[in-house]
Coordinates of C-alpha atoms and ligand atoms in Angstrom, one line a residue:
X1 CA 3.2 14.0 19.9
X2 CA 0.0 16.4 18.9
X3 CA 2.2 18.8 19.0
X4 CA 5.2 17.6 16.9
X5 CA 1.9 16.7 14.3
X6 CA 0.5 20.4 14.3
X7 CA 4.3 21.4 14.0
X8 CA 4.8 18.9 10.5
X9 CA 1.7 20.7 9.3
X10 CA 3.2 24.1 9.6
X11 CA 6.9 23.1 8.2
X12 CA 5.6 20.4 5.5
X13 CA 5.3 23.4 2.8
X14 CA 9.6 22.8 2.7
X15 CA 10.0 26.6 3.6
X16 CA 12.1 28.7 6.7
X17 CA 9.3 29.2 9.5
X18 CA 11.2 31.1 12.6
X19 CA 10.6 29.7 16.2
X20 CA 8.3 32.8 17.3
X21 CA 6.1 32.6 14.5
X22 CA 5.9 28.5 15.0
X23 CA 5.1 29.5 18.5
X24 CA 2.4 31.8 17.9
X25 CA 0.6 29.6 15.5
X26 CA 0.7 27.3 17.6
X27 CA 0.0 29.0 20.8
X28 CA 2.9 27.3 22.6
X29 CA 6.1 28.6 24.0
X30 CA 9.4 28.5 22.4
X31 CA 10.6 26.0 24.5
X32 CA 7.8 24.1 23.8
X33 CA 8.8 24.3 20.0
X34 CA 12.0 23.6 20.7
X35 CA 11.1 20.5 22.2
X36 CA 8.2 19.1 19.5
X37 CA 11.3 20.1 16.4
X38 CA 13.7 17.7 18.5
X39 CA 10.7 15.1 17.9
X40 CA 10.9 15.1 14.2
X41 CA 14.1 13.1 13.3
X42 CA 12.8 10.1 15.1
X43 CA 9.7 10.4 12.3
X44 CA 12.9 9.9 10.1
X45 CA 12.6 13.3 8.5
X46 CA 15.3 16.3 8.7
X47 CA 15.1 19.9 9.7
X48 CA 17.4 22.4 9.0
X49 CA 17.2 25.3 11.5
X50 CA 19.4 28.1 10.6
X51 CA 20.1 31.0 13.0
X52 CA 17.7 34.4 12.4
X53 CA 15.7 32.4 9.8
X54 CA 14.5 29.6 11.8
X55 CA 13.7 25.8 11.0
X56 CA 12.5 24.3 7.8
X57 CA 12.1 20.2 6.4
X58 CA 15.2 19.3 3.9
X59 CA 12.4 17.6 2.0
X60 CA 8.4 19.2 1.6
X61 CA 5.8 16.3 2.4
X62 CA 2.7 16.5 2.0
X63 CA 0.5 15.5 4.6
X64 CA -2.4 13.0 4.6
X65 CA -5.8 14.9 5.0
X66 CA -9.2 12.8 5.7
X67 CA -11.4 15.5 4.7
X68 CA -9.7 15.9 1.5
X69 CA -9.3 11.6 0.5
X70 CA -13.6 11.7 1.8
X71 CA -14.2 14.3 -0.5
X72 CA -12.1 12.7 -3.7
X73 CA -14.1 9.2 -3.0
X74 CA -16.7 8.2 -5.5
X75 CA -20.1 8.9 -4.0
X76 CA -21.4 5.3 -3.7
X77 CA -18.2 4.9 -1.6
X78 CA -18.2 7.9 0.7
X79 CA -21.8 6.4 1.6
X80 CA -21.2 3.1 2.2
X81 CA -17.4 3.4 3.8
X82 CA -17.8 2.1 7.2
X83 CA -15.1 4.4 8.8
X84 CA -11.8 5.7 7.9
X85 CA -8.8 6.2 10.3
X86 CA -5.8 8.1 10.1
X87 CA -2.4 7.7 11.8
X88 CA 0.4 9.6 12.5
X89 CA 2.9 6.5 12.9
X90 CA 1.5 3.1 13.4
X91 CA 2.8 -0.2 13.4
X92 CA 1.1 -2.1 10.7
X93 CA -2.5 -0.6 8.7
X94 CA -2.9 -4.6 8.5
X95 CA -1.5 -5.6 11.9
X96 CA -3.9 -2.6 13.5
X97 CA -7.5 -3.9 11.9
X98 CA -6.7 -7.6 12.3
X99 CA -6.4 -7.1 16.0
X100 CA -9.7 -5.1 16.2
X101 CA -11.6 -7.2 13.4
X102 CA -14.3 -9.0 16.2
X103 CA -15.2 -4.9 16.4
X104 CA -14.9 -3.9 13.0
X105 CA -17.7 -3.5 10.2
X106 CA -17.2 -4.3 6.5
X107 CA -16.0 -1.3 4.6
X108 CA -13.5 0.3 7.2
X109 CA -10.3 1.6 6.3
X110 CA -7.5 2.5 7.8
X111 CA -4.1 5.1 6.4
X112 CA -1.2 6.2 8.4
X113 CA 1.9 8.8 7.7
X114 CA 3.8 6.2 8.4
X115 CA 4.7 2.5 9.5
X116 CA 6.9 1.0 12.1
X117 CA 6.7 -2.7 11.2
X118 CA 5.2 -2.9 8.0
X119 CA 4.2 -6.1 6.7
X120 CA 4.6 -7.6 3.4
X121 CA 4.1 -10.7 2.1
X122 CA 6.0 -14.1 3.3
X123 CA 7.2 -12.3 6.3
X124 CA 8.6 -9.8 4.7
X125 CA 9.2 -5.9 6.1
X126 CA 7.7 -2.8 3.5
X127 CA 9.4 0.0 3.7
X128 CA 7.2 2.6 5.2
X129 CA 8.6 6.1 5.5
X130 CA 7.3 9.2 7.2
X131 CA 4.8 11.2 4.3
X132 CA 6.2 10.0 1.8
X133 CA 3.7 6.6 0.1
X134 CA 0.9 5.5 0.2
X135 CA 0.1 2.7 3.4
X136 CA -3.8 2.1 3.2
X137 CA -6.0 -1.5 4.6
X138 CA -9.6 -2.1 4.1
X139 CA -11.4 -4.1 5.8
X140 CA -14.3 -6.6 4.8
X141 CA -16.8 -9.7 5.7
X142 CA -17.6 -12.0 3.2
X143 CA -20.7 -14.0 3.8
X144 CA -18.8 -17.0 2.9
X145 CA -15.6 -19.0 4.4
X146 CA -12.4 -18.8 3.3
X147 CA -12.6 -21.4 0.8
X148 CA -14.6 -19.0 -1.5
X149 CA -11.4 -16.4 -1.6
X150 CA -9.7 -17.8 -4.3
X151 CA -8.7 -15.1 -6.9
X152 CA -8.8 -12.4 -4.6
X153 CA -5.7 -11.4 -4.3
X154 CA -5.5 -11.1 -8.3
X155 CA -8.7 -8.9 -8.2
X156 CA -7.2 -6.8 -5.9
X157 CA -3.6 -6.1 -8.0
X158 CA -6.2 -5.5 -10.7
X159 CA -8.0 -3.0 -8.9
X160 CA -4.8 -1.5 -7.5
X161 CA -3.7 -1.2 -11.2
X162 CA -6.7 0.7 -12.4
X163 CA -6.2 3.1 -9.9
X164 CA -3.3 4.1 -10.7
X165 CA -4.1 4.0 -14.3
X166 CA -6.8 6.4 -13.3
X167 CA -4.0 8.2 -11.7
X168 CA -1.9 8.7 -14.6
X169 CA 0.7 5.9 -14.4
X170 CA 1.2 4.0 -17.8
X171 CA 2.8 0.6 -18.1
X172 CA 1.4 -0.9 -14.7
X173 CA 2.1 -4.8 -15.1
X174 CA 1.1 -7.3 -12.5
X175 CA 3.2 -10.1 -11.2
X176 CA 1.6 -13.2 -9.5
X177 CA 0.1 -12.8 -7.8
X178 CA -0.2 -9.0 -6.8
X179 CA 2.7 -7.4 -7.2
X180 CA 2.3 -3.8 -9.3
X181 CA 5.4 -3.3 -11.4
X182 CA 6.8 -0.6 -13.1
X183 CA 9.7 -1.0 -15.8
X184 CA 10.4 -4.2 -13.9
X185 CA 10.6 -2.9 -10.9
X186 CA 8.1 -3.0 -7.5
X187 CA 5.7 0.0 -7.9
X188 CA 3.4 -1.6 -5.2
X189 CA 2.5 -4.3 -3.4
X190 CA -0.7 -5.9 -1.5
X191 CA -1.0 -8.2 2.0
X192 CA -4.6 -9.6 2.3
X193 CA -4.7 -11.2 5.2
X194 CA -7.5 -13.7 6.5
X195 CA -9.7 -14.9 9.6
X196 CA -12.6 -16.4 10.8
X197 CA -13.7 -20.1 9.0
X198 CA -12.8 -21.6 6.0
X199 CA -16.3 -22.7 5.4
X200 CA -18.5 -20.4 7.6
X201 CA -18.1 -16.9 7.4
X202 CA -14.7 -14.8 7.0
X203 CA -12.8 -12.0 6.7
X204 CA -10.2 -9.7 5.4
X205 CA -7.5 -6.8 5.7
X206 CA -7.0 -6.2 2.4
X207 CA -3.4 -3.7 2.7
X208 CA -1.8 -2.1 -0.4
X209 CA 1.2 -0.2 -0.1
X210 CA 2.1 2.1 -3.3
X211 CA 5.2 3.9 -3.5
X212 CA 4.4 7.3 -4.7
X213 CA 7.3 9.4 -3.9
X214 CA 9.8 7.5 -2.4
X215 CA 12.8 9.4 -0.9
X216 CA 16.2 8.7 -2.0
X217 CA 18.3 6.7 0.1
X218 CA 15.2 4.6 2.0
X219 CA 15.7 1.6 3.1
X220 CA 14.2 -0.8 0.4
X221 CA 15.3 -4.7 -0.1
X222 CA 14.2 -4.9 -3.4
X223 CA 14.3 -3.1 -6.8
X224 CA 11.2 -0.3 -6.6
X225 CA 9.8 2.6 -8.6
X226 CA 7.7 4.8 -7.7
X227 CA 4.1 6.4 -9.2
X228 CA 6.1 10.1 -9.6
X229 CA 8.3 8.0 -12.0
X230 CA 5.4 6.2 -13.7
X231 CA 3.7 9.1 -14.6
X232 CA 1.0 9.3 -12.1
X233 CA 0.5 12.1 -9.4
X234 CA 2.1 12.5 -6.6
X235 CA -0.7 13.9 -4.6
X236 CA -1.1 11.4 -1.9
X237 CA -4.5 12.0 -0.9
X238 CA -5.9 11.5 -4.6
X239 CA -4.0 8.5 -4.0
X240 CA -5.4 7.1 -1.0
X241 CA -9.3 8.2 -2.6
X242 CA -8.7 6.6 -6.1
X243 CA -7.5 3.3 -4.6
X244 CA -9.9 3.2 -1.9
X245 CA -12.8 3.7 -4.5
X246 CA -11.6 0.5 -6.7
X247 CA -10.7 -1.7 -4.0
X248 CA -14.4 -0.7 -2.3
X249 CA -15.8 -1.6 -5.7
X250 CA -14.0 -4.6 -6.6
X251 CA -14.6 -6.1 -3.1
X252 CA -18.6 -5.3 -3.4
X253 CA -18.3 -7.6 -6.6
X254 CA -16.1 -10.0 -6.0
X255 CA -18.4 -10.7 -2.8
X256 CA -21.4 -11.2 -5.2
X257 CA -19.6 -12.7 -8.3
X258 CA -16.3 -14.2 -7.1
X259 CA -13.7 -13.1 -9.4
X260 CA -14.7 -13.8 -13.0
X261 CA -13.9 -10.9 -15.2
X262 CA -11.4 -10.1 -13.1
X263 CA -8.7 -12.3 -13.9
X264 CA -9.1 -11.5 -17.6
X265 CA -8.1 -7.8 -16.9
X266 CA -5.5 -10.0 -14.3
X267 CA -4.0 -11.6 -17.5
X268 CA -4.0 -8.6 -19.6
X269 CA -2.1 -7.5 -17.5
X270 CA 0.1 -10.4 -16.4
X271 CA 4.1 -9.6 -17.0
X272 CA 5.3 -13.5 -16.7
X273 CA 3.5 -15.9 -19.2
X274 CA 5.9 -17.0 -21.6
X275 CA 8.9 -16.2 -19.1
X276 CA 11.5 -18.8 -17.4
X277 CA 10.7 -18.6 -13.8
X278 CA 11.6 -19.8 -10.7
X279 CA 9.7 -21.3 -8.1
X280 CA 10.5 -21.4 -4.4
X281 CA 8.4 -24.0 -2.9
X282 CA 8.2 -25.4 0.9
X283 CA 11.2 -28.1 -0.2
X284 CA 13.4 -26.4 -3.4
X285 CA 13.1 -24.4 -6.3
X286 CA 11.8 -25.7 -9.2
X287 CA 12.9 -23.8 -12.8
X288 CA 10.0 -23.6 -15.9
X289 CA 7.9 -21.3 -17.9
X290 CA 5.3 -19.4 -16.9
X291 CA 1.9 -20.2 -18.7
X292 CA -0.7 -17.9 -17.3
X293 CA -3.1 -18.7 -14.5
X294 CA -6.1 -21.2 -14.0
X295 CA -9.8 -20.0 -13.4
X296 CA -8.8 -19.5 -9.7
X297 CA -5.8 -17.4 -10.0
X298 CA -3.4 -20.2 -8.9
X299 CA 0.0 -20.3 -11.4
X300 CA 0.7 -22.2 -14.2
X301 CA 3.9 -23.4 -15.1
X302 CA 5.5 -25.7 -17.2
X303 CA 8.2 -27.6 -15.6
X304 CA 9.9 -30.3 -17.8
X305 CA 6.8 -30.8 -20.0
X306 CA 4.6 -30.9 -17.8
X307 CA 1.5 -28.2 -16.6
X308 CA 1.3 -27.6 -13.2
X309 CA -0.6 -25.4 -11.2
X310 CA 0.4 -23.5 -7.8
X311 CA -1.5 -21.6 -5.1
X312 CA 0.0 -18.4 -3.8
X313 CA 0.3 -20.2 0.0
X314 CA 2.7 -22.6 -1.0
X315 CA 5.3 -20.2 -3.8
X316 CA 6.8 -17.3 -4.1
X317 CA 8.2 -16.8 -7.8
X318 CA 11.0 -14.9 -9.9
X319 CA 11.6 -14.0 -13.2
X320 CA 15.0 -15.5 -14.6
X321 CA 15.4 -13.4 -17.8
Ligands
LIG401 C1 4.2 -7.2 -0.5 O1 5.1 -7.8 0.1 O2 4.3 -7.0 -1.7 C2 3.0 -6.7 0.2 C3 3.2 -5.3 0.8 C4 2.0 -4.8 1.5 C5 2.3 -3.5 2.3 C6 1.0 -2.9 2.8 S1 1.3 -1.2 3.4 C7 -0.3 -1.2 4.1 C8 -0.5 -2.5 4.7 N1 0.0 -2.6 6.1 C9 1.0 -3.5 6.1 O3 1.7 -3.7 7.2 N2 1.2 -4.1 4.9 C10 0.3 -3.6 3.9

């Protein structure tokens, strides 16, 4: 597989690279380039090899680059980042630190090219293609159980928002409780996941995936846009940096102050108040208005008269109009 990765490096600039040349660059034989090209479709990407010209991708990528996502951090975050990890193709960002968290030290991140199983929220899959988004987690202890997480998730569609604000995007809304939507449709969307005590000590993989130049024809279940179509950049390493440096920040403070001024930039935000929604709860859907969220994040909606609040374990939610 390093090889098939150097290879990606050399082809990711979209152009015609001839098999001797590849081989030469790489210091491997022609056989042996042969054999890393035949590697590539199963990374879901397509070459086009053409006879006296020699082998190019259909579709440039650009490739993720840790010295280049350390360098575009904000100081205070490029010294206090526990670790950062990069993978070619991984199964889950979330699935990987959760299984290594008894190791793990707060502030370590973790990016990959791509996902195999992909996890987004109530079970479902997020489309992860080869090069193509944005798949980041961060982990964290909080000296606190789990109790005391209330409003995270909010904080961190907040902070997901500002960074692509910072980005360029315009017209970033959030829908409760952390999806990032563009023109109605999913421009991002965040997994925090949770262990250790609800009263003790805990923590978190906090994953954000952000589509930032999706390719045509993926595999999506739901409506998405992208940040290219937003108006942000579609350099994914500034990316990765800018989103790394507001989710650092935000979970610094929300570990100090809980949430607080963050669900006001949350509402500001906040695509559904005043909307007919429905809720799918454990037994049924229930139909009402949205009417904002409570000083812990949890939902409110009116339902026959009547204000009642949710908690993000127990509902998922849709807009009706
Ligand atoms: C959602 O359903 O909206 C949440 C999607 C979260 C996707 C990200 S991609 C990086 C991290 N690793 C995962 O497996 N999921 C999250």
């Amino acid at each position: 597989m390093a090889q098939t990765e150097a290879l990606l490096a050399l082809l990711a600039d979209g152009r015609f690279h001839s098999g001797e040349q590849l081989g030469c660059t790489l210091g491997i034989s022609r056989a042996a380039v042969w054999k890393a090209l035949q590697r590539i479709p199963e990374l879901g990407l397509e070459v086009h090899s053409v006879r006296g010209r020699g082998h190019r991708l259909v579709r440039p990528i650009q490739l993720l680059d840790r010295e280049r996502v350390l360098a575009a951090l904000d100081a205070t975050v490029a010294r206090r980042l526990a670790g950062l990890e990069l993978h070619h193709s991984i199964d889950s960002t979330n699935a990987e630190l959760m299984r290594r968290s008894a190791d793990l030290s707060s502030g370590h991140a973790c990016l990959a090219e791509r996902q195999t199983a992909g996890r987004g929220r109530r079970g479902r899959h997020w489309t992860s293609p080869f090069g193509a988004n944005v798949y980041l987690s961060l982990f964290w202890r909080f000296p606190f159980g789990a109790a005391g997480l209330g409003g995270l998730s909010l904080a961190l569609a907040v902070a997901a928002a500002e960074a692509l604000e910072d980005l360029g995007a315009r017209g970033v809304g959030v829908k409760w409780p952390n999806d990032l939507l563009f023109d109605g449709r999913k421009l991002a969307g965040i997994l925090v996941e949770v262990g250790g005590d609800a009263e003790g000590q805990c923590h978190v993989v906090a994953g954000f995936g952000v589509n930032v130049g999706m390719p045509p024809g993926a595999p999506v279940d739901q409506p998405w846009a992208d940040l290219r179509e937003a108006g942000g950049t579609a350099d994914r390493n500034q990316v990765a940096a800018m989103l790394l440096t507001r989710v650092f920040h935000t979970l610094g403070r929300f570990e100090l102050d809980g949430p607080g001024t963050m669900l006001q930039e949350w509402r500001r935000r906040d695509i559904l108040t005043g909307r007919p929604i429905r809720l799918h709860l454990p037994h049924g859907e229930r139909d009402g208005i949205a009417r904002g969220i409570d000083g812990s994040g949890q939902l409110l909606a009116e339902i026959e008269g009547d204000v009642e609040a949710f908690s993000y374990g127990e509902v998922s939610v849709r807009q009706l109009d």
